[in-house]
Coordinates of C-alpha atoms in Angstrom, one line a residue:
M1 CA -12.1 3.0 8.5
D2 CA -8.6 3.7 7.2
E3 CA -8.3 4.5 3.1
G4 CA -6.7 1.2 3.0
R5 CA -9.7 -0.6 4.0
K6 CA -12.3 1.1 2.2
E7 CA -10.2 0.5 -0.9
R8 CA -9.8 -2.9 -0.5
L9 CA -14.1 -3.0 0.4
A10 CA -14.7 -1.3 -2.6
G11 CA -12.6 -3.9 -4.8
F12 CA -14.3 -6.5 -3.0
L13 CA -17.9 -5.3 -3.7
G14 CA -16.9 -4.6 -7.6
L15 CA -15.5 -7.8 -8.0
F16 CA -18.4 -9.7 -6.4
G17 CA -20.8 -7.1 -8.5
T18 CA -19.1 -8.6 -11.7
L19 CA -19.3 -12.0 -10.4
L20 CA -22.8 -11.5 -9.8
L21 CA -23.5 -10.4 -13.5
A22 CA -21.2 -13.2 -15.1
L23 CA -23.2 -15.7 -13.5
G24 CA -26.8 -14.4 -13.7
L25 CA -26.6 -13.3 -17.6
P26 CA -25.8 -17.3 -18.5
L27 CA -28.4 -18.4 -16.0
S28 CA -31.1 -15.9 -17.4
I29 CA -30.3 -17.2 -21.2
Y30 CA -30.7 -20.9 -19.8
L31 CA -34.1 -20.0 -18.0
Y32 CA -35.2 -17.5 -20.8
N33 CA -34.8 -20.8 -23.3
L34 CA -37.4 -23.0 -21.3
H35 CA -40.0 -20.8 -21.8
P36 CA -42.7 -22.4 -24.2
H37 CA -42.7 -19.1 -26.5
N38 CA -38.9 -19.5 -27.3
I39 CA -38.5 -23.3 -27.8
Q40 CA -38.1 -22.3 -31.9
K41 CA -36.4 -19.3 -31.2
S42 CA -33.9 -19.7 -28.4
Y43 CA -31.6 -16.5 -27.3
S44 CA -28.8 -15.5 -29.2
L45 CA -26.3 -12.8 -28.4
F46 CA -26.1 -12.0 -31.9
N47 CA -29.8 -10.9 -32.6
C48 CA -31.6 -10.6 -29.3
F49 CA -31.0 -7.7 -26.9
I50 CA -29.9 -8.0 -23.1
S51 CA -32.9 -6.5 -22.1
E52 CA -35.2 -9.3 -23.4
L53 CA -33.7 -11.8 -20.9
G54 CA -36.4 -9.9 -18.5
W55 CA -39.0 -9.1 -20.7
M56 CA -42.0 -10.8 -18.7
R57 CA -43.8 -12.0 -22.2
R58 CA -40.6 -14.3 -23.0
T59 CA -39.9 -15.1 -19.6
D60 CA -41.1 -16.5 -15.9
Y61 CA -37.9 -15.6 -14.6
T62 CA -37.8 -11.7 -15.2
W63 CA -36.7 -11.7 -11.5
V64 CA -33.1 -13.6 -12.0
F65 CA -32.2 -11.3 -14.6
G66 CA -33.8 -8.0 -12.7
A67 CA -31.9 -9.1 -9.4
S68 CA -28.7 -9.6 -11.4
I69 CA -28.4 -6.2 -12.9
F70 CA -29.4 -4.3 -9.9
F71 CA -27.4 -5.5 -7.5
G72 CA -24.6 -6.2 -9.7
G73 CA -24.6 -2.7 -10.8
I74 CA -25.1 -1.4 -7.5
L75 CA -22.2 -3.5 -5.9
C76 CA -19.9 -1.9 -8.6
I77 CA -20.7 1.7 -7.8
P78 CA -17.9 2.3 -4.8
A79 CA -15.4 0.6 -7.3
L80 CA -15.7 3.3 -9.8
W81 CA -15.4 5.9 -7.3
T82 CA -12.0 4.6 -6.1
A83 CA -10.9 4.2 -9.3
G84 CA -11.2 7.7 -9.9
L85 CA -9.3 8.7 -6.6
R86 CA -6.5 6.4 -7.4
L87 CA -5.8 8.2 -10.2
K88 CA -6.0 11.9 -8.4
A89 CA -6.5 13.6 -11.4
K90 CA -9.7 16.0 -11.1
L91 CA -11.4 15.0 -14.6
A92 CA -10.7 11.2 -13.4
R93 CA -13.0 12.0 -10.4
I94 CA -15.7 14.0 -12.6
A95 CA -15.3 10.6 -14.8
S96 CA -15.9 8.5 -11.6
A97 CA -19.1 10.8 -10.3
I98 CA -20.6 10.3 -14.4
C99 CA -19.7 6.2 -14.4
M100 CA -21.4 6.0 -11.0
V101 CA -24.5 7.8 -11.8
A102 CA -24.3 5.7 -15.2
A103 CA -23.9 2.3 -13.1
F104 CA -27.0 3.5 -11.0
F105 CA -29.3 4.0 -14.1
G106 CA -28.0 0.8 -15.6
A107 CA -28.9 -1.0 -12.3
C108 CA -32.4 0.6 -12.4
V109 CA -32.8 -1.1 -15.3
G110 CA -33.2 -4.5 -13.5
L111 CA -35.9 -2.8 -11.8
V112 CA -38.0 -1.8 -14.7
P113 CA -38.8 -4.7 -17.2
M114 CA -38.4 -4.1 -20.9
D115 CA -42.3 -4.4 -20.6
F116 CA -42.4 -0.9 -19.7
F117 CA -40.5 0.2 -22.9
L118 CA -40.1 3.9 -22.6
V119 CA -38.8 4.2 -19.0
H120 CA -37.0 1.1 -19.4
T121 CA -35.3 2.6 -22.5
L122 CA -34.6 6.0 -20.8
L123 CA -33.1 4.1 -18.0
A124 CA -30.7 1.9 -20.3
F125 CA -29.8 5.1 -22.9
G126 CA -28.9 6.7 -19.5
Y127 CA -26.5 4.0 -18.8
F128 CA -25.1 3.8 -22.5
I129 CA -24.5 7.9 -22.4
G130 CA -23.2 8.0 -19.1
W131 CA -20.8 5.2 -19.4
L132 CA -19.3 6.8 -23.0
V133 CA -18.7 10.0 -21.5
A134 CA -17.0 8.4 -18.5
A135 CA -15.0 6.1 -20.6
G136 CA -13.8 9.2 -22.8
L137 CA -12.8 11.4 -19.6
F138 CA -10.8 8.1 -18.6
S139 CA -9.1 7.7 -21.5
A140 CA -7.9 11.1 -21.6
V141 CA -6.8 11.2 -18.2
L142 CA -4.7 7.8 -18.7
L143 CA -3.2 8.6 -22.1
R144 CA -1.9 11.7 -20.8
E145 CA -0.8 11.3 -17.3
G146 CA -0.7 7.3 -17.6
Q147 CA 2.8 5.8 -16.4
G148 CA 3.7 2.3 -17.4
P149 CA 1.8 0.1 -20.2
L150 CA -0.9 -1.1 -17.9
R151 CA -2.3 2.7 -17.3
R152 CA -1.7 3.2 -21.0
S153 CA -3.4 -0.4 -22.3
L154 CA -6.3 1.0 -19.7
G155 CA -6.4 4.5 -21.8
V156 CA -6.8 3.0 -25.0
Y157 CA -9.1 0.5 -23.7
C158 CA -11.4 3.5 -22.2
L159 CA -10.9 5.1 -25.9
L160 CA -12.3 2.4 -27.6
S161 CA -15.1 1.8 -25.2
A162 CA -16.2 5.4 -25.8
L163 CA -15.9 4.8 -29.8
L164 CA -17.9 1.9 -29.5
G165 CA -20.6 3.6 -27.3
V166 CA -20.9 6.4 -30.2
V167 CA -21.3 3.8 -33.0
F168 CA -23.8 2.0 -30.7
I169 CA -25.7 5.1 -30.0
V170 CA -26.0 6.2 -33.9
V171 CA -27.0 2.3 -34.8
S172 CA -29.5 2.3 -32.1
H173 CA -30.9 5.8 -33.2
L174 CA -31.3 4.6 -36.8
M175 CA -32.9 1.3 -35.6
F176 CA -35.4 3.1 -33.6
R177 CA -36.2 5.8 -36.4
K178 CA -36.7 2.4 -38.7
F179 CA -38.6 0.8 -36.0
F180 CA -41.1 3.9 -35.5
G181 CA -41.9 4.3 -39.6
Q182 CA -43.9 1.1 -38.9
C183 CA -45.3 1.2 -35.6
N184 CA -45.8 3.6 -32.4
L185 CA -44.9 3.5 -28.6
G186 CA -48.2 1.7 -28.1
N187 CA -47.4 -1.1 -29.9
V188 CA -43.7 -1.7 -30.2
L189 CA -43.2 -4.5 -28.2
D190 CA -45.6 -6.2 -30.5
F191 CA -43.8 -5.2 -33.2
I192 CA -40.6 -6.0 -31.8
D193 CA -41.8 -9.6 -30.8
T194 CA -43.1 -10.6 -34.7
F195 CA -40.0 -8.4 -36.0
K196 CA -38.1 -10.7 -38.4
R197 CA -34.5 -10.0 -37.3
P198 CA -31.3 -11.4 -39.0
D199 CA -28.9 -14.0 -37.6
F200 CA -26.5 -11.3 -37.1
W201 CA -28.5 -8.2 -36.2
L202 CA -25.6 -5.2 -35.1
P203 CA -27.5 -3.2 -32.7
A204 CA -27.8 -6.3 -30.5
V205 CA -23.9 -7.1 -31.0
L206 CA -23.0 -3.5 -30.1
E207 CA -25.1 -3.6 -26.8
W208 CA -23.5 -7.0 -25.6
L209 CA -19.9 -5.3 -26.4
M210 CA -20.6 -1.9 -24.5
L211 CA -21.8 -4.3 -21.6

């Protein structure tokens, strides 16, 4: 298969993976709200984490969320590598490799529900930190070597994504410090389940923006 066909195939797979995520997440929210536990407390993008859509104590359709995240993430990996090849710079290939690893971690989040809190959280932060680093490297390449308004705009987008990632990591660290001041790893899910969260909860909003 020639390079042109490989690029088109990678682009098609990436588009299909993105579509799978775009359809799977709203469907997961709808199914989440059908669970008896959530009748009086429906899902909100402003104060619920993404992972709660696959939380087995909150939904009977964990597999819908898990499949969307896993297959959507895996299908996007070839397109991430192609992006680095098109930019040609060595730094872009490094960014692509990091981004592919991050996407793999993100996909594996779909295989490990929130109920397995420690492993799930490590996978999720592997994704977020990897994306943060990759976005920073891509922004350096695009802003330094990018020709034309489209590439410069993408460079600015990647830079803002990296900065957003830093804010998210810091805010999440502070949140977990607060949580573990009131609970331990053994009962953290019970604590989250009963935690009185505000209508607008910054860590949850930042996570959705990172996605």
